[in-house]
mmCIF file of C-alpha atoms and ligand atoms in Angstrom:
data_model
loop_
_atom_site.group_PDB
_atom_site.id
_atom_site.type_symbol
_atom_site.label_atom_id
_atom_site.label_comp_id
_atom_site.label_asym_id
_atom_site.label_seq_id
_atom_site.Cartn_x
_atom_site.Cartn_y
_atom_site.Cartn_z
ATOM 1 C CA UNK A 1 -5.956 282.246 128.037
ATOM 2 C CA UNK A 2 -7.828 282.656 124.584
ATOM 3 C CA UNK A 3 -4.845 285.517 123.531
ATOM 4 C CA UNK A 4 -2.246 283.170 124.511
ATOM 5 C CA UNK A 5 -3.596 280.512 122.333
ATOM 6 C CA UNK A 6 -4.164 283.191 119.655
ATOM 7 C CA UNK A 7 -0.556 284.573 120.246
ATOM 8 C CA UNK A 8 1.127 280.365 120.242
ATOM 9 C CA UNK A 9 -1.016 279.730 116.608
ATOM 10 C CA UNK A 10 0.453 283.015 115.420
ATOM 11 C CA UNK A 11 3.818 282.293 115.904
ATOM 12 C CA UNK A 12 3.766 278.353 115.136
ATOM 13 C CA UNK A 13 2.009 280.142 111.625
ATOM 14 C CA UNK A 14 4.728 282.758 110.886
ATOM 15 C CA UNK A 15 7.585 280.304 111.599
ATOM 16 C CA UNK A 16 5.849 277.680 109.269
ATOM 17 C CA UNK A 17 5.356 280.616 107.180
ATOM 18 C CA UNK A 18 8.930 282.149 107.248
ATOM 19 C CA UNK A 19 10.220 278.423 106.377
ATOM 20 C CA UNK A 20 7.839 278.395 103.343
ATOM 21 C CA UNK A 21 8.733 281.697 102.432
ATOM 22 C CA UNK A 22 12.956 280.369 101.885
ATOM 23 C CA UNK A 23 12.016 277.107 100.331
ATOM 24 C CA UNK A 24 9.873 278.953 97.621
ATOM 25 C CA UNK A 25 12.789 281.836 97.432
ATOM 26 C CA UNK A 26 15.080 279.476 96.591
ATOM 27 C CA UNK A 27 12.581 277.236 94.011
ATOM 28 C CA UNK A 28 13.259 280.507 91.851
ATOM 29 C CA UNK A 29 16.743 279.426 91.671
ATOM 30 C CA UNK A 30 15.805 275.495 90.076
ATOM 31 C CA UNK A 31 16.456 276.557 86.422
ATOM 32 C CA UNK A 32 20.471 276.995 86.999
ATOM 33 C CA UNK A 33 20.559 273.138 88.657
ATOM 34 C CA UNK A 34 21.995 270.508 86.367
ATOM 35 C CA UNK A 35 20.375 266.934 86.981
ATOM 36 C CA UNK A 36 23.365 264.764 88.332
ATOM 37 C CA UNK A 37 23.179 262.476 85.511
ATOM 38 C CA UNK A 38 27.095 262.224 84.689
ATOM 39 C CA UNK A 39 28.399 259.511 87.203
ATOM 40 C CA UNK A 40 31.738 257.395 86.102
ATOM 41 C CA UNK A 41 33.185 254.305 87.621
ATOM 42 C CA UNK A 42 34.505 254.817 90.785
ATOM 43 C CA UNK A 43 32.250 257.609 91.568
ATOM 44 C CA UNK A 44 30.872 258.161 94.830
ATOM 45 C CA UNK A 45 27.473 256.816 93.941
ATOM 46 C CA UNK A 46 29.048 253.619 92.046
ATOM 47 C CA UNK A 47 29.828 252.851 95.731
ATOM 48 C CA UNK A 48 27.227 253.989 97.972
ATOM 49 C CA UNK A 49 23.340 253.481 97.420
ATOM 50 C CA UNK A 50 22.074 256.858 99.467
ATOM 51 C CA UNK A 51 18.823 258.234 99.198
ATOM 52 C CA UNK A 52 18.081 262.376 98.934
ATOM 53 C CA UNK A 53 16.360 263.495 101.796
ATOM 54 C CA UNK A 54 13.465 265.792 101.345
ATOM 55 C CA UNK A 55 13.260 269.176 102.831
ATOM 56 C CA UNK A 56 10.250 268.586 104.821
ATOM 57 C CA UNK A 57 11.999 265.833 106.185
ATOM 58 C CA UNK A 58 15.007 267.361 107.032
ATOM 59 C CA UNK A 59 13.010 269.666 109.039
ATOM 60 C CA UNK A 60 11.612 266.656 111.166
ATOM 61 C CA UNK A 61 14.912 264.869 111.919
ATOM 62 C CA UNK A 62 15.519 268.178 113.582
ATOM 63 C CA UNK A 63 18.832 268.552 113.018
ATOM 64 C CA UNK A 64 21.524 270.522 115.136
ATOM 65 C CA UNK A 65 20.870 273.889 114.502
ATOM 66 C CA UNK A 66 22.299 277.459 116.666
ATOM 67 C CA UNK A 67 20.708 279.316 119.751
ATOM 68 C CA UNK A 68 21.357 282.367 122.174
ATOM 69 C CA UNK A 69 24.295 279.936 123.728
ATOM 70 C CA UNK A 70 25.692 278.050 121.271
ATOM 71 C CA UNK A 71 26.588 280.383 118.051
ATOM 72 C CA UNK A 72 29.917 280.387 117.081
ATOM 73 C CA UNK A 73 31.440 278.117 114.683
ATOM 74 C CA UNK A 74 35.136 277.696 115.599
ATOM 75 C CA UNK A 75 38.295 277.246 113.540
ATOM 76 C CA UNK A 76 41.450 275.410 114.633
ATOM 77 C CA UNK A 77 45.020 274.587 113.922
ATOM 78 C CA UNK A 78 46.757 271.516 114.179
ATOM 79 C CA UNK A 79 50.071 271.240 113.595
ATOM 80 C CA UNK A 80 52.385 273.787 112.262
ATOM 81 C CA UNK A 81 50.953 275.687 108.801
ATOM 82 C CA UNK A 82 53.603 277.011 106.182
ATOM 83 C CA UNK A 83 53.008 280.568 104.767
ATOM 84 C CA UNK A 84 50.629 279.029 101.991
ATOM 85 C CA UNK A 85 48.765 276.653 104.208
ATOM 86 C CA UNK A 86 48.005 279.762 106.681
ATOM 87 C CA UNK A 87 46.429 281.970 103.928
ATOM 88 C CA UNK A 88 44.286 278.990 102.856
ATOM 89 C CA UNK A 89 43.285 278.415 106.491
ATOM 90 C CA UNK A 90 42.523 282.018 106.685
ATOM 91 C CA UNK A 91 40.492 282.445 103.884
ATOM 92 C CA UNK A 92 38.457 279.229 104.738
ATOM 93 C CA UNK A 93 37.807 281.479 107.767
ATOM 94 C CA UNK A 94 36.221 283.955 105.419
ATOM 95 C CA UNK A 95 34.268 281.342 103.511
ATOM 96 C CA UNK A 96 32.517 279.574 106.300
ATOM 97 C CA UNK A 97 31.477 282.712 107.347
ATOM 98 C CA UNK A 98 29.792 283.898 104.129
ATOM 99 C CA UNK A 99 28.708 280.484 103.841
ATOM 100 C CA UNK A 100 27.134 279.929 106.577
ATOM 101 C CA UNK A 101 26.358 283.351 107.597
ATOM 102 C CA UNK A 102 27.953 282.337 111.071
ATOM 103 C CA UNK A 103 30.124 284.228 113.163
ATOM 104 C CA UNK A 104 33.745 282.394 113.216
ATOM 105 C CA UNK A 105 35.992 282.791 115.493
ATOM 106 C CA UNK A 106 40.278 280.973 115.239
ATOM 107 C CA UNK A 107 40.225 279.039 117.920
ATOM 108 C CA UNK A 108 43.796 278.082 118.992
ATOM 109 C CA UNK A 109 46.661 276.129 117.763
ATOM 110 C CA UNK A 110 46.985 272.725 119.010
ATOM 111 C CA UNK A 111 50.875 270.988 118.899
ATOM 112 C CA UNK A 112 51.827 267.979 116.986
ATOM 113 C CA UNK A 113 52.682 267.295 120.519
ATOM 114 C CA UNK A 114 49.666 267.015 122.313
ATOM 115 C CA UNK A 115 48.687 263.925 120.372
ATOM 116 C CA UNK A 116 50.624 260.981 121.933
ATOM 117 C CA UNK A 117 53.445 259.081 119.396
ATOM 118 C CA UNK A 118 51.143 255.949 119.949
ATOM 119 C CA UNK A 119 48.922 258.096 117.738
ATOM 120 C CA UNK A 120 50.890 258.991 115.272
ATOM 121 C CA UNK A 121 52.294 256.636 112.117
ATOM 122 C CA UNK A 122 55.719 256.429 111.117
ATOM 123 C CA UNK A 123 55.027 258.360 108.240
ATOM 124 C CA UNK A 124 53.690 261.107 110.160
ATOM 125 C CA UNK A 125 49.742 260.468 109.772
ATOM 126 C CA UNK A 126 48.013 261.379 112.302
ATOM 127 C CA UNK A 127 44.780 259.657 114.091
ATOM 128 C CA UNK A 128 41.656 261.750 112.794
ATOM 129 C CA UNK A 129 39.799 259.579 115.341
ATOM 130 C CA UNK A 130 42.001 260.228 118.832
ATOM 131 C CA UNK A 131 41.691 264.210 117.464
ATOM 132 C CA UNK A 132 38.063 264.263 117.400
ATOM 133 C CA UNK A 133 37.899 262.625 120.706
ATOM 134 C CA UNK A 134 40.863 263.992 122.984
ATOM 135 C CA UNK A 135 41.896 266.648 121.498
ATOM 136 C CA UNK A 136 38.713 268.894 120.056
ATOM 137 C CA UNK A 137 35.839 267.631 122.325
ATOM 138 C CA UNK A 138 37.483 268.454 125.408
ATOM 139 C CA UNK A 139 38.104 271.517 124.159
ATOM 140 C CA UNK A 140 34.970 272.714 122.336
ATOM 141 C CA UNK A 141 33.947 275.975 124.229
ATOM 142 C CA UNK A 142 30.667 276.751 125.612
ATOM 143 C CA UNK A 143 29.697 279.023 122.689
ATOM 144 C CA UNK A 144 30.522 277.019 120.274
ATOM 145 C CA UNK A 145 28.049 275.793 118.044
ATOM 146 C CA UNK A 146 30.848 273.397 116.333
ATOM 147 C CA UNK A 147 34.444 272.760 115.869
ATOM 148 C CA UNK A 148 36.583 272.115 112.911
ATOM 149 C CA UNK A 149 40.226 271.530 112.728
ATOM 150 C CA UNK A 150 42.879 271.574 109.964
ATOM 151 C CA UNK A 151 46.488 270.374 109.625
ATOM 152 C CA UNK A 152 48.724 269.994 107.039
ATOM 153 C CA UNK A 153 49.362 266.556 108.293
ATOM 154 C CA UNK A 154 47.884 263.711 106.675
ATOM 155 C CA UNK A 155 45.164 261.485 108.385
ATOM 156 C CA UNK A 156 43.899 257.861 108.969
ATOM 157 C CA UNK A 157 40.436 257.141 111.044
ATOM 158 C CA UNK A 158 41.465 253.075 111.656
ATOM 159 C CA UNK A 159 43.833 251.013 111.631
ATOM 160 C CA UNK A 160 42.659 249.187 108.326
ATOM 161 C CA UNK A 161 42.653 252.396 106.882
ATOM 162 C CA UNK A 162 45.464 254.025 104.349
ATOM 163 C CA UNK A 163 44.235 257.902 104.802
ATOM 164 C CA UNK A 164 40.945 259.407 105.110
ATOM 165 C CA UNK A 165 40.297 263.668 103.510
ATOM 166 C CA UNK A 166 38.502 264.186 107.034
ATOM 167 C CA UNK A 167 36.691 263.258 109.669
ATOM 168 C CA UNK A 168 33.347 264.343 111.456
ATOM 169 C CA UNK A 169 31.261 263.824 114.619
ATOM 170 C CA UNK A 170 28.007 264.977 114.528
ATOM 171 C CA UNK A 171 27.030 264.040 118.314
ATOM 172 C CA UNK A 172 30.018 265.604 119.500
ATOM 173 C CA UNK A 173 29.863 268.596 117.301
ATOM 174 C CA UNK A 174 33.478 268.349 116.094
ATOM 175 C CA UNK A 175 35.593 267.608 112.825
ATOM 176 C CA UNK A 176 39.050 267.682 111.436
ATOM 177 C CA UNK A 177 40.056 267.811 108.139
ATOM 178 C CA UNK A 178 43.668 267.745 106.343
ATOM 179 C CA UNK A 179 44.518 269.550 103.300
ATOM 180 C CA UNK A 180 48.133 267.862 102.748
ATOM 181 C CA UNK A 181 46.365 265.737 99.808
ATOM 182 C CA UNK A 182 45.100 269.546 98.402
ATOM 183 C CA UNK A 183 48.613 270.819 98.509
ATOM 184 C CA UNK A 184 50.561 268.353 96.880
ATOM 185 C CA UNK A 185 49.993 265.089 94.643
ATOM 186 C CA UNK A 186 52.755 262.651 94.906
ATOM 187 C CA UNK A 187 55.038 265.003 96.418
ATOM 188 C CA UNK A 188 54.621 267.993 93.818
ATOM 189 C CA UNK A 189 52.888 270.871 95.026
ATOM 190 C CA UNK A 190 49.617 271.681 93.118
ATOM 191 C CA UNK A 191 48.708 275.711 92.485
ATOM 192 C CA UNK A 192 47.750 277.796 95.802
ATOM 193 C CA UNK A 193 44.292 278.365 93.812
ATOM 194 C CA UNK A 194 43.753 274.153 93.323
ATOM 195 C CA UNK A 195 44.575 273.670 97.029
ATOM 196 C CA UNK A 196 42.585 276.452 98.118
ATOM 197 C CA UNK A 197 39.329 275.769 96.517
ATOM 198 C CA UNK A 198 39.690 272.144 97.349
ATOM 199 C CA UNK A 199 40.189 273.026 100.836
ATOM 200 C CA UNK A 200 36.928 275.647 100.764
ATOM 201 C CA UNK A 201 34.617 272.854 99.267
ATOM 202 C CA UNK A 202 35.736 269.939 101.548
ATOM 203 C CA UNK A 203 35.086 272.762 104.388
ATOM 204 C CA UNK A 204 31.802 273.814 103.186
ATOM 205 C CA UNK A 205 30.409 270.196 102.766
ATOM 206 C CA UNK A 206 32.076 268.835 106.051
ATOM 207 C CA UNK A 207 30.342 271.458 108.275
ATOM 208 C CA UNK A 208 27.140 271.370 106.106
ATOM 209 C CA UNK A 209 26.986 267.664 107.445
ATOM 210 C CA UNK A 210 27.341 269.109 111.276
ATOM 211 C CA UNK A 211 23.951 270.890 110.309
ATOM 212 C CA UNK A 212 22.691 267.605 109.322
ATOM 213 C CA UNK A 213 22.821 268.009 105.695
ATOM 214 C CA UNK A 214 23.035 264.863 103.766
ATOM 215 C CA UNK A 215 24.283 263.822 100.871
ATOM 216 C CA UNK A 216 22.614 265.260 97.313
ATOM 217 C CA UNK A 217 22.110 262.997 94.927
ATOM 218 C CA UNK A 218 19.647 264.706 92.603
ATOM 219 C CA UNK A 219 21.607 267.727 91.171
ATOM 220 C CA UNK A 220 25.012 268.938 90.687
ATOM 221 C CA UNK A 221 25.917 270.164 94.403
ATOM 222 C CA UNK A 222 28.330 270.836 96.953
ATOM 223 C CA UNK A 223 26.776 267.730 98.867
ATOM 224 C CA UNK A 224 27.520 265.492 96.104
ATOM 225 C CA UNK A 225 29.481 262.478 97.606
ATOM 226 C CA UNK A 226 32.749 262.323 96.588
ATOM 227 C CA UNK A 227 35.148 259.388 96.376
ATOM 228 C CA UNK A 228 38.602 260.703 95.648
ATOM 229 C CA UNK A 229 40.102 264.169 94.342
ATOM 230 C CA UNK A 230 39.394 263.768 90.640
ATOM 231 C CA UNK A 231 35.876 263.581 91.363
ATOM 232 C CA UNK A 232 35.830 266.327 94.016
ATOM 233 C CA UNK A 233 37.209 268.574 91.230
ATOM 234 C CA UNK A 234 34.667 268.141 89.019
ATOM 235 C CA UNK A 235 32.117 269.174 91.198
ATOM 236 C CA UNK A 236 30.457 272.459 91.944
ATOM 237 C CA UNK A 237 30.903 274.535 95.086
ATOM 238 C CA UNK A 238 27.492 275.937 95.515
ATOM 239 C CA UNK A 239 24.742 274.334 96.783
ATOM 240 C CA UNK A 240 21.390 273.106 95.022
ATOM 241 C CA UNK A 241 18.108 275.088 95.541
ATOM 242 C CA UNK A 242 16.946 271.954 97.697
ATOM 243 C CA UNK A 243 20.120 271.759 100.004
ATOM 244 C CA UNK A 244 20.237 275.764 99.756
ATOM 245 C CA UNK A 245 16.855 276.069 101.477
ATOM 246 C CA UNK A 246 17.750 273.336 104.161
ATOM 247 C CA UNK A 247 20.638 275.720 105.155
ATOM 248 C CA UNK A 248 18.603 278.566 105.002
ATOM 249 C CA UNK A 249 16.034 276.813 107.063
ATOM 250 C CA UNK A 250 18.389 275.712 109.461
ATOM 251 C CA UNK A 251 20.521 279.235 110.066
ATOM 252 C CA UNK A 252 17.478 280.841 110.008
ATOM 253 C CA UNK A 253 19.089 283.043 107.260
ATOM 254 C CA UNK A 254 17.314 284.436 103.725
ATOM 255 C CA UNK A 255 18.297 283.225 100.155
ATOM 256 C CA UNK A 256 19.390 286.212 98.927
ATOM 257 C CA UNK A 257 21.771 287.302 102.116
ATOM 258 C CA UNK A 258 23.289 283.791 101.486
ATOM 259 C CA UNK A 259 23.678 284.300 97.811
ATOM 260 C CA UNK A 260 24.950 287.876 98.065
ATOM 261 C CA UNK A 261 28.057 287.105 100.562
ATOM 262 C CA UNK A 262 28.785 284.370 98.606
ATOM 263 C CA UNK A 263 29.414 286.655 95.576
ATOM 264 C CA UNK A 264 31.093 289.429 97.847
ATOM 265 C CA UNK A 265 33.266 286.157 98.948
ATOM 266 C CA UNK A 266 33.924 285.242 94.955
ATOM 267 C CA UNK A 267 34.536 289.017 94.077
ATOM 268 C CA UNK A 268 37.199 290.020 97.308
ATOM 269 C CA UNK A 269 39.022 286.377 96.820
ATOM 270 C CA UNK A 270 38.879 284.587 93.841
ATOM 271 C CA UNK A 271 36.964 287.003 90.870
ATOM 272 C CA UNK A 272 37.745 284.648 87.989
ATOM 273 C CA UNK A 273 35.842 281.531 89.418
ATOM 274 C CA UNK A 274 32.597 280.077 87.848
ATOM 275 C CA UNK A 275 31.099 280.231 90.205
ATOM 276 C CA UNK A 276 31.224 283.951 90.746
ATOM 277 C CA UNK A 277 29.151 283.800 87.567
ATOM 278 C CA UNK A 278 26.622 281.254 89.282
ATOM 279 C CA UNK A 279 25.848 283.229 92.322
ATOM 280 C CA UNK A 280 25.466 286.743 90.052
ATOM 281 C CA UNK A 281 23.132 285.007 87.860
ATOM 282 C CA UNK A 282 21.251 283.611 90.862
ATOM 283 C CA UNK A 283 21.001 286.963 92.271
ATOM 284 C CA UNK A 284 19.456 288.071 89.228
ATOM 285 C CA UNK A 285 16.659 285.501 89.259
ATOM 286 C CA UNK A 286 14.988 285.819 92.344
ATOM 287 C CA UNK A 287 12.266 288.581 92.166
ATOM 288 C CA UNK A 288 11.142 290.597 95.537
HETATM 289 ZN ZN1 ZN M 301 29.954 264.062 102.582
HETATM 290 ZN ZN1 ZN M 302 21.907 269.567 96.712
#
């Protein structure tokens, strides 16, 4: 009975341990945050009065996180994707992965048809809220530790609504998000690269909520809020040391492996990025 006890402090130590261990890795990595001290009218945070959530607290609101059964993060279609919309789905694919160091699997395609024309606008928006509901829940395999959808279509959550970027449940573990506003602004298309890393941040940030990760508030982040796509584009893709260890935390996964498929990502697909430069000089800061 006395080695059991022994055996249950041990491990309650080296977990508490191992999730002291990331948090100070990634302190190491505090010198290359900005402050978010820029904020214009119309901003996010000229709107919404949020407060940043500490990591130790993150850790008690114990947040969804992956097991044995539930570890795949799926990827689904909705709608039919043109050849440019397909490559940006695909390499969102690739992104999530490295980003979340998750195994993804394309789930299937799901028809413009399966949602019914009472859910559908004139104009061809589609109901982000009937998708989460009877379209992705219903369908979220056993495995799956979420689901995320994309379409080229554009979106509305309510009736009161004009459009909405995307839309998330966190209790059912699903989310959709259109990239028609990434494509194109007022009809003319905007380049693949624009729409692509648009697409990769919004996808990044979305599922980063799934895992419970609230908004940022303190630094320059990819969990900045963002109010509309002028502010989205001036933010940064990578995430703070503070929301970096909370995903580290959560996947169970180490600084570094995070930080060094991110830069495999930024060398294979898009070399002349900033923030290729961000994740080799972050790589070159932590000491092991
Ligand atoms: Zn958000
Ligand atoms: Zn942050």
């Amino acid at each position: 009975m006395k080695n059991l006890f022994l055996l249950l402090l041990f491990q309650i130590l080296w977990v508490a341990c191992s999730d002291n261990q990331q948090w100070k890795v990634a302190q190491q990595l505090k010198p290359l945050d900005s402050i978010k001290d820029k904020v214009l009218e119309g901003d996010w945070l000229t709107e919404h009065n949020e407060s940043s959530i500490a990591f130790n607290t993150y850790q008690d609101q114990h947040p969804i996180t992956g097991d044995t059964l539930r570890k795949y993060l799926y990827l689904a279609k909705i709608g039919s994707f043109d050849t440019a919309a397909t490559a940006i789905a695909d390499i969102t694919c690739a992104y999530l992965k490295a980003f979340f160091l998750i195994d993804v699997k394309v789930s299937q395609v799901f028809s413009l048809r399966q949602i019914p024309a009472t859910n559908i606008r004139s104009n061809g928006q589609l109901d982000a809220a009937y998708i989460l509901d009877s379209l992705l829940f219903p369908a979220l395999p056993a495995d799956a530790l979420s689901m995320i959808a994309l379409t080229a279509e554009d979106l509305y959550p309510g009736n009161n609504w004009n459009y909405v970027f995307g839309l998330a449940s966190l209790q059912k573990r699903v989310g959709v998000w259109s990239i028609a506003r990434f494509i194109s602004a007022r009809g003319k298309p905007v380049s693949f690269e624009k729409a692509l890393c648009r697409t990769l941040h919004v996808a990044s940030h979305e599922t980063a909520h799934m895992f419970g990760i609230t908004h940022c508030k303190t630094y320059e982040c990819n969990m900045n809020g963002s109010n509309s796509l002028p502010e989205l584009d001036r933010q940064v893709p990578w995430l703070c040391h503070e929301c970096l260890a909370k995903l580290c935390w959560n996947r169970n996964t180490k600084v570094k492996d995070h930080l060094q498929s991110m830069q495999a990502f930024y060398q294979k697909y898009l070399p002349d990025h900033i923030a290729l430069q961000y994740y080799e000089s972050a790589l070159a800061m932590l000491s092991e």
